[in-house]
Tab-separated table of C-alpha atoms and ligand atoms in Angstrom:
chain	number	residue	atom	x	y	z
A	1458	MET	CA	96.175	-146.152	-271.703
A	1459	LYS	CA	99.504	-145.388	-270.007
A	1460	SER	CA	100.426	-141.737	-269.673
A	1461	VAL	CA	103.714	-139.937	-269.213
A	1462	PHE	CA	102.695	-138.762	-265.727
A	1463	PRO	CA	99.460	-139.937	-264.116
A	1464	ASP	CA	99.405	-136.837	-261.843
A	1465	THR	CA	99.381	-134.594	-264.896
A	1466	VAL	CA	96.454	-136.490	-266.385
A	1467	ALA	CA	94.348	-135.813	-263.283
A	1468	LEU	CA	95.345	-132.148	-263.185
A	1469	VAL	CA	94.601	-131.593	-266.854
A	1470	GLU	CA	91.294	-133.445	-266.730
A	1471	VAL	CA	90.020	-131.425	-263.761
A	1472	GLU	CA	90.830	-128.203	-265.635
A	1473	LEU	CA	89.386	-129.466	-268.942
A	1474	ASN	CA	86.185	-130.311	-267.127
A	1475	LYS	CA	85.926	-126.684	-265.986
A	1476	LEU	CA	86.762	-125.246	-269.398
A	1477	LEU	CA	84.488	-127.369	-271.603
A	1478	PRO	CA	80.809	-126.478	-272.036
A	1479	ALA	CA	78.461	-128.418	-269.739
A	1480	ALA	CA	76.932	-131.479	-271.406
A	1481	ALA	CA	73.475	-130.423	-270.237
A	1482	ALA	CA	73.743	-126.944	-271.803
A	1483	PRO	CA	72.326	-126.542	-275.312
A	1484	PRO	CA	73.325	-127.553	-277.932
A	1485	GLU	CA	73.545	-130.736	-275.831
A	1486	LYS	CA	74.487	-133.091	-278.655
A	1487	VAL	CA	77.590	-131.114	-279.627
A	1488	HIS	CA	78.605	-130.728	-275.988
A	1489	HIS	CA	78.154	-134.461	-275.363
A	1490	ALA	CA	80.262	-135.173	-278.437
A	1491	ILE	CA	83.031	-132.827	-277.260
A	1492	ARG	CA	83.133	-134.475	-273.845
A	1493	TRP	CA	82.904	-137.970	-275.350
A	1494	SER	CA	86.076	-137.357	-277.333
A	1495	VAL	CA	88.013	-135.322	-274.768
A	1496	PHE	CA	87.337	-137.669	-271.830
A	1497	ALA	CA	88.133	-140.878	-273.637
A	1498	GLY	CA	91.456	-141.586	-271.945
A	1499	GLY	CA	94.149	-139.937	-274.052
A	1500	LYS	CA	97.729	-139.853	-272.803
A	1501	ARG	CA	97.647	-136.030	-272.404
A	1502	PHE	CA	101.149	-136.024	-273.808
A	1503	ARG	CA	101.134	-132.446	-275.163
A	1504	PRO	CA	99.863	-130.902	-271.899
A	1505	ALA	CA	102.404	-132.990	-269.941
A	1506	LEU	CA	105.191	-131.723	-272.182
A	1507	LEU	CA	104.046	-128.118	-271.851
A	1508	LEU	CA	103.811	-128.366	-268.069
A	1509	ALA	CA	107.217	-130.048	-267.758
A	1510	THR	CA	108.910	-127.504	-270.010
A	1511	GLY	CA	107.264	-124.599	-268.208
A	1512	LYS	CA	108.326	-126.025	-264.840
A	1513	ALA	CA	111.920	-126.341	-266.074
A	1514	PHE	CA	111.730	-122.574	-266.653
A	1515	ASN	CA	110.216	-121.949	-263.225
A	1516	ALA	CA	106.677	-121.181	-264.387
A	1517	THR	CA	103.842	-122.038	-261.989
A	1518	THR	CA	101.141	-124.621	-262.683
A	1519	GLU	CA	98.589	-121.812	-262.455
A	1520	THR	CA	100.118	-119.950	-265.409
A	1521	LEU	CA	100.605	-123.133	-267.482
A	1522	ILE	CA	97.474	-125.198	-267.014
A	1523	LYS	CA	95.012	-123.422	-269.278
A	1524	THR	CA	97.418	-123.295	-272.220
A	1525	ALA	CA	98.182	-126.969	-271.589
A	1526	CYS	CA	94.439	-127.690	-271.910
A	1527	ALA	CA	94.249	-125.581	-275.074
A	1528	PHE	CA	96.812	-127.913	-276.670
A	1529	GLU	CA	94.742	-130.942	-275.696
A	1530	MET	CA	91.649	-129.304	-277.240
A	1531	ILE	CA	93.454	-128.706	-280.532
A	1532	HIS	CA	94.836	-132.241	-280.454
A	1533	THR	CA	91.418	-133.779	-279.781
A	1534	TYR	CA	89.822	-131.700	-282.542
A	1535	SER	CA	92.463	-133.019	-284.950
A	1536	LEU	CA	91.727	-136.630	-283.947
A	1537	ILE	CA	87.955	-136.147	-284.386
A	1538	HIS	CA	88.418	-134.676	-287.858
A	1539	ASP	CA	91.124	-137.176	-288.803
A	1540	ASP	CA	88.719	-140.040	-288.054
A	1541	LEU	CA	85.942	-138.670	-290.308
A	1542	PRO	CA	84.825	-140.765	-293.306
A	1543	SER	CA	86.263	-138.125	-295.666
A	1544	MET	CA	89.676	-138.414	-293.994
A	1545	ASP	CA	90.918	-141.637	-292.358
A	1546	ASP	CA	87.463	-143.140	-291.877
A	1547	ASP	CA	88.162	-144.755	-288.485
A	1548	ASP	CA	85.634	-146.441	-286.194
A	1549	LEU	CA	87.759	-146.749	-283.070
A	1550	ARG	CA	89.670	-144.068	-281.144
A	1551	ARG	CA	90.981	-144.050	-277.589
A	1552	GLY	CA	89.323	-147.424	-277.150
A	1553	ARG	CA	85.776	-146.358	-277.997
A	1554	PRO	CA	83.678	-145.611	-281.095
A	1555	THR	CA	84.870	-142.483	-282.885
A	1556	CYS	CA	82.922	-139.248	-282.515
A	1557	HIS	CA	81.181	-139.488	-285.903
A	1558	VAL	CA	80.235	-143.140	-285.337
A	1559	ARG	CA	78.653	-142.254	-281.989
A	1560	PHE	CA	77.099	-138.857	-282.796
A	1561	GLY	CA	76.960	-138.593	-286.605
A	1562	GLU	CA	79.251	-136.834	-289.030
A	1563	ALA	CA	77.803	-133.309	-288.829
A	1564	THR	CA	77.996	-133.265	-285.019
A	1565	ALA	CA	81.570	-134.592	-285.106
A	1566	ILE	CA	82.599	-131.785	-287.464
A	1567	LEU	CA	80.990	-129.221	-285.160
A	1568	ALA	CA	82.574	-130.771	-282.052
A	1569	GLY	CA	86.009	-130.487	-283.693
A	1570	ASP	CA	85.362	-126.923	-284.819
A	1571	ALA	CA	84.152	-125.962	-281.343
A	1572	LEU	CA	87.198	-127.486	-279.655
A	1573	GLN	CA	89.504	-125.585	-281.960
A	1574	THR	CA	87.872	-122.213	-281.258
A	1575	LEU	CA	87.611	-122.950	-277.525
A	1576	ALA	CA	91.372	-123.550	-277.462
A	1577	PHE	CA	92.078	-120.039	-278.729
A	1578	ARG	CA	89.446	-118.528	-276.457
A	1579	THR	CA	90.973	-120.304	-273.446
A	1580	VAL	CA	94.372	-118.716	-274.042
A	1581	ALA	CA	92.942	-115.308	-275.000
A	1582	GLU	CA	90.967	-115.156	-271.742
A	1583	ASP	CA	93.580	-116.599	-269.365
A	1584	GLU	CA	93.886	-113.957	-266.674
A	1585	ASN	CA	96.933	-115.645	-265.164
A	1586	LEU	CA	98.944	-114.425	-268.156
A	1587	ASP	CA	99.739	-110.911	-269.307
A	1588	VAL	CA	98.258	-109.883	-272.628
A	1589	ASN	CA	101.550	-109.995	-274.572
A	1590	THR	CA	102.165	-113.567	-273.458
A	1591	ARG	CA	98.632	-114.554	-274.486
A	1592	VAL	CA	99.208	-113.112	-277.979
A	1593	ALA	CA	102.547	-114.940	-278.292
A	1594	LEU	CA	100.886	-118.227	-277.279
A	1595	ILE	CA	97.957	-117.771	-279.654
A	1596	SER	CA	100.459	-117.221	-282.453
A	1597	GLU	CA	102.370	-120.410	-281.490
A	1598	LEU	CA	99.181	-122.432	-281.393
A	1599	ALA	CA	97.808	-121.061	-284.662
A	1600	ARG	CA	101.056	-121.634	-286.553
A	1601	ALA	CA	101.392	-125.188	-285.236
A	1602	ALA	CA	97.771	-126.144	-285.875
A	1603	GLY	CA	97.322	-124.536	-289.271
A	1604	THR	CA	99.057	-124.089	-292.580
A	1605	PRO	CA	101.653	-123.662	-294.082
A	1606	GLU	CA	103.811	-124.498	-291.041
A	1607	GLY	CA	101.521	-126.794	-289.080
A	1608	MET	CA	99.214	-129.745	-288.727
A	1609	VAL	CA	96.681	-128.867	-291.438
A	1610	ALA	CA	99.536	-128.664	-293.949
A	1611	GLY	CA	100.872	-132.023	-292.711
A	1612	GLN	CA	97.486	-133.659	-293.015
A	1613	ALA	CA	97.091	-132.303	-296.569
A	1614	LEU	CA	100.562	-133.541	-297.559
A	1615	ASP	CA	99.796	-136.921	-295.988
A	1616	MET	CA	96.532	-137.311	-297.908
A	1617	GLU	CA	98.176	-136.265	-301.149
A	1618	ALA	CA	100.935	-138.851	-300.603
A	1619	GLU	CA	98.566	-141.788	-300.036
A	1620	ALA	CA	98.398	-142.737	-303.685
A	1621	ARG	CA	102.157	-142.919	-304.232
A	1622	GLN	CA	105.517	-143.850	-302.706
A	1623	VAL	CA	107.087	-140.928	-300.826
A	1624	ASN	CA	110.820	-140.321	-300.543
A	1625	PRO	CA	112.600	-139.908	-297.144
A	1626	ALA	CA	112.559	-136.081	-297.284
A	1627	GLU	CA	108.820	-136.046	-298.023
A	1628	LEU	CA	108.130	-138.483	-295.192
A	1629	GLU	CA	110.002	-136.300	-292.717
A	1630	GLU	CA	108.208	-133.206	-294.043
A	1631	ILE	CA	104.800	-134.860	-293.487
A	1632	HIS	CA	105.711	-135.991	-289.977
A	1633	ARG	CA	107.215	-132.659	-288.934
A	1634	HIS	CA	104.055	-130.825	-289.940
A	1635	LYS	CA	101.365	-133.337	-288.994
A	1636	THR	CA	102.666	-134.366	-285.573
A	1637	GLY	CA	105.879	-132.491	-284.848
A	1638	ALA	CA	104.601	-128.915	-285.095
A	1639	LEU	CA	102.123	-129.227	-282.218
A	1640	ILE	CA	104.656	-131.054	-280.038
A	1641	VAL	CA	107.329	-128.400	-280.680
A	1642	ALA	CA	104.783	-125.665	-279.957
A	1643	ALA	CA	103.735	-127.325	-276.682
A	1644	ALA	CA	107.343	-127.347	-275.458
A	1645	ARG	CA	107.936	-123.786	-276.697
A	1646	SER	CA	104.740	-122.524	-275.079
A	1647	GLY	CA	105.839	-123.826	-271.675
A	1648	ALA	CA	109.167	-122.057	-272.163
A	1649	ILE	CA	107.442	-118.842	-273.323
A	1650	ILE	CA	105.295	-118.796	-270.183
A	1651	GLY	CA	108.500	-119.365	-268.187
A	1652	ARG	CA	110.043	-116.321	-269.908
A	1653	ALA	CA	112.827	-118.241	-271.656
A	1654	THR	CA	115.373	-116.205	-273.631
A	1655	GLU	CA	115.504	-116.487	-277.454
A	1656	ALA	CA	118.568	-118.754	-277.174
A	1657	GLU	CA	116.753	-120.990	-274.692
A	1658	LEU	CA	113.697	-121.079	-276.943
A	1659	ASP	CA	115.911	-122.231	-279.824
A	1660	ALA	CA	117.236	-125.065	-277.664
A	1661	VAL	CA	113.684	-126.027	-276.641
A	1662	THR	CA	112.607	-125.971	-280.301
A	1663	ASN	CA	115.457	-128.322	-281.122
A	1664	TYR	CA	114.467	-130.677	-278.280
A	1665	GLY	CA	110.778	-130.591	-279.292
A	1666	SER	CA	111.564	-131.247	-282.895
A	1667	HIS	CA	113.600	-134.418	-282.196
A	1668	LEU	CA	111.008	-135.523	-279.631
A	1669	GLY	CA	108.203	-134.949	-282.174
A	1670	LEU	CA	109.981	-137.068	-284.752
A	1671	LEU	CA	110.577	-139.798	-282.162
A	1672	PHE	CA	106.886	-139.660	-281.235
A	1673	GLN	CA	105.815	-140.159	-284.848
A	1674	ILE	CA	108.296	-142.960	-285.584
A	1675	THR	CA	107.112	-144.849	-282.485
A	1676	ASP	CA	103.513	-144.176	-283.554
A	1677	ASP	CA	104.260	-145.703	-286.971
A	1678	LEU	CA	105.985	-148.690	-285.358
A	1679	LEU	CA	103.105	-149.281	-282.944
A	1680	ASP	CA	100.636	-149.307	-285.822
A	1681	VAL	CA	102.501	-152.397	-287.086
A	1682	THR	CA	103.394	-154.077	-283.799
A	1683	ALA	CA	100.752	-153.206	-281.159
A	1684	SER	CA	97.287	-154.600	-280.433
A	1685	ALA	CA	93.999	-152.690	-280.759
A	1686	GLU	CA	93.709	-152.884	-276.959
A	1687	ASP	CA	97.080	-151.191	-276.383
A	1688	LEU	CA	96.511	-148.638	-279.120
A	1689	GLY	CA	92.877	-147.803	-278.429
A	1690	LYS	CA	92.453	-147.609	-282.199
A	1691	THR	CA	92.501	-149.994	-285.133
A	1692	PRO	CA	96.081	-151.200	-285.800
A	1693	GLY	CA	97.363	-151.840	-289.325
A	1694	LYS	CA	95.379	-148.933	-290.767
A	1695	ASP	CA	98.523	-147.199	-292.066
A	1696	ALA	CA	99.509	-150.088	-294.307
A	1697	GLU	CA	95.912	-150.721	-295.335
A	1698	SER	CA	95.445	-147.133	-296.500
A	1699	ARG	CA	98.986	-147.021	-297.926
A	1700	LYS	CA	100.047	-144.224	-295.571
A	1701	ALA	CA	103.514	-142.709	-295.674
A	1702	THR	CA	105.221	-144.294	-292.649
A	1703	TYR	CA	108.707	-145.155	-291.393
A	1704	PRO	CA	108.152	-148.949	-291.451
A	1705	GLY	CA	106.560	-148.616	-294.892
A	1706	LEU	CA	109.591	-146.812	-296.292
A	1707	TYR	CA	112.469	-148.290	-294.260
A	1708	GLY	CA	111.214	-151.554	-292.729
A	1709	LEU	CA	111.028	-152.325	-288.995
A	1710	ASP	CA	114.749	-152.582	-288.144
A	1711	ASP	CA	115.774	-149.333	-289.806
A	1712	SER	CA	112.745	-147.592	-288.303
A	1713	ARG	CA	113.859	-148.702	-284.841
A	1714	GLU	CA	117.311	-147.341	-285.660
A	1715	ALA	CA	115.742	-144.028	-286.766
A	1716	ALA	CA	113.865	-143.909	-283.442
A	1717	ALA	CA	117.117	-144.513	-281.544
A	1718	LYS	CA	118.749	-141.689	-283.510
A	1719	ALA	CA	115.906	-139.253	-282.758
A	1720	TYR	CA	116.086	-140.351	-279.088
A	1721	ARG	CA	119.804	-139.543	-278.891
A	1722	ALA	CA	119.301	-136.206	-280.653
A	1723	ALA	CA	116.524	-135.200	-278.216
A	1724	CYS	CA	118.745	-136.098	-275.243
A	1725	GLU	CA	121.658	-134.126	-276.718
A	1726	ALA	CA	119.398	-131.122	-277.269
A	1727	LEU	CA	118.549	-131.200	-273.560
A	1728	GLU	CA	122.223	-130.947	-272.666
A	1729	ARG	CA	122.200	-127.477	-274.215
A	1730	ILE	CA	119.422	-126.285	-271.884
A	1731	ASP	CA	120.961	-124.991	-268.674
A	1732	ARG	CA	117.914	-125.761	-266.504
A	1733	PRO	CA	116.719	-128.783	-264.509
A	1734	THR	CA	115.786	-131.135	-267.362
A	1735	THR	CA	115.388	-134.518	-265.633
A	1736	VAL	CA	111.638	-134.563	-266.240
A	1737	LEU	CA	112.076	-133.555	-269.893
A	1738	ARG	CA	114.534	-136.441	-270.228
A	1739	SER	CA	112.048	-138.895	-268.717
A	1740	ILE	CA	109.512	-137.804	-271.356
A	1741	VAL	CA	111.982	-138.812	-274.103
A	1742	ASP	CA	112.466	-142.185	-272.380
A	1743	PHE	CA	108.708	-142.655	-272.111
A	1744	ILE	CA	108.132	-141.948	-275.810
A	1745	LEU	CA	110.910	-144.315	-276.923
A	1746	ASN	CA	109.483	-147.136	-274.821
A	1747	ARG	CA	105.754	-146.486	-275.099
A	1748	THR	CA	103.390	-149.322	-275.895
A	1749	GLY	CA	100.331	-147.314	-276.845
B	1827	LIG	C1	92.397	-133.091	-289.196
B	1827	LIG	C2	93.787	-130.992	-289.426
B	1827	LIG	C3	93.689	-132.409	-289.106
B	1827	LIG	C4	94.815	-133.034	-288.714
B	1827	LIG	C5	94.868	-134.404	-288.278
B	1827	LIG	C6	96.287	-135.750	-285.635
B	1827	LIG	C7	96.291	-135.934	-287.081
B	1827	LIG	C8	96.284	-134.730	-287.942
B	1827	LIG	C9	96.218	-137.132	-287.605
B	1827	LIG	C10	96.101	-138.328	-286.760
B	1827	LIG	C11	96.818	-139.402	-287.431
B	1827	LIG	C12	97.910	-139.867	-286.589
B	1827	LIG	C13	97.767	-141.216	-286.041
B	1827	LIG	C14	98.969	-139.129	-286.362
B	1827	LIG	C15	100.070	-139.630	-285.578
B	1827	LIG	C16	100.382	-138.901	-284.361
B	1827	LIG	C17	99.245	-138.740	-283.486
B	1827	LIG	C18	98.635	-137.418	-283.513
B	1827	LIG	C19	98.845	-139.738	-282.700
B	1827	LIG	C20	97.783	-139.626	-281.718
B	1827	LIG	O1	98.234	-138.886	-280.624
B	1827	LIG	P1	98.391	-139.525	-279.185
B	1827	LIG	O2	99.126	-140.817	-279.296
B	1827	LIG	O3	96.874	-139.819	-278.848
B	1827	LIG	O4	98.966	-138.511	-278.269
B	1827	LIG	P2	96.116	-139.797	-277.443
B	1827	LIG	O5	94.821	-140.500	-277.716
B	1827	LIG	O6	96.941	-140.478	-276.403
B	1827	LIG	O7	95.912	-138.349	-277.117
């Protein structure tokens, strides 16, 4: 699977390997399941975004890397739980059998739970950060992952909407919570570690929010247009389970236009950040043009 920055993938994976429990340590099955899902070849988009935003604000890799991994842990937990039979009931993720297919449902639930708590522990115990910064980051992560502002709320809204046609405002609300919140928080967390001012944080929030929407629209489009090989998961599932999506509501052409609009808005938001933003711009380009 293609990533935003291959160097970032290596960096993040080395650190994740240190942070995750050893597969040989008991309870081995849960630890195997965690590693199975984490090291399955994800794009590491959220860590890459956090690192790039932090770097734009002059933060060092040392101060950013553990929080970047915490975002990947939360993200992977959400994918494991999203794939469960009681949720999306998926067999394929990141190009391999899903966690519950490989290890059983109870172990998959525990692996997701463990990844979520390990994410918070990782930030709480990061000695490269002062305690106030750790608390601010834990708050960002909890708000973005939970409810009412975050991913859990988005997932609940999404499930509730499956049985009916959503309107445009509802669709945007689902996307902003389910996918956008964690992406916004990743960008903000990099800026927080880089000691951005409140005004700068607002600008980063604006950038992250347009980028998050672009990410979700391209995700919806790829579910219609890409192959299982490119996606690493089963395509066409959104339509099959009557999910609320951009192509479902607007059709392909208007969805591509919505993606172009979100792309332009993300680029404009960057113009209001008086820092070196070339890398943040290349992330927007990558998301617009991604194939998986
Ligand atoms: C279970 C609380 C809970 C939430 C689940 C993540 C999620 C919420 C649902 C997944 C459904 C989905 C396809 C959402 C679209 C956006 C998304 C999260 C795509 C997957 O992220 P990528 O493309 O995946 O970054 P990789 O594998 O590259 O990390």
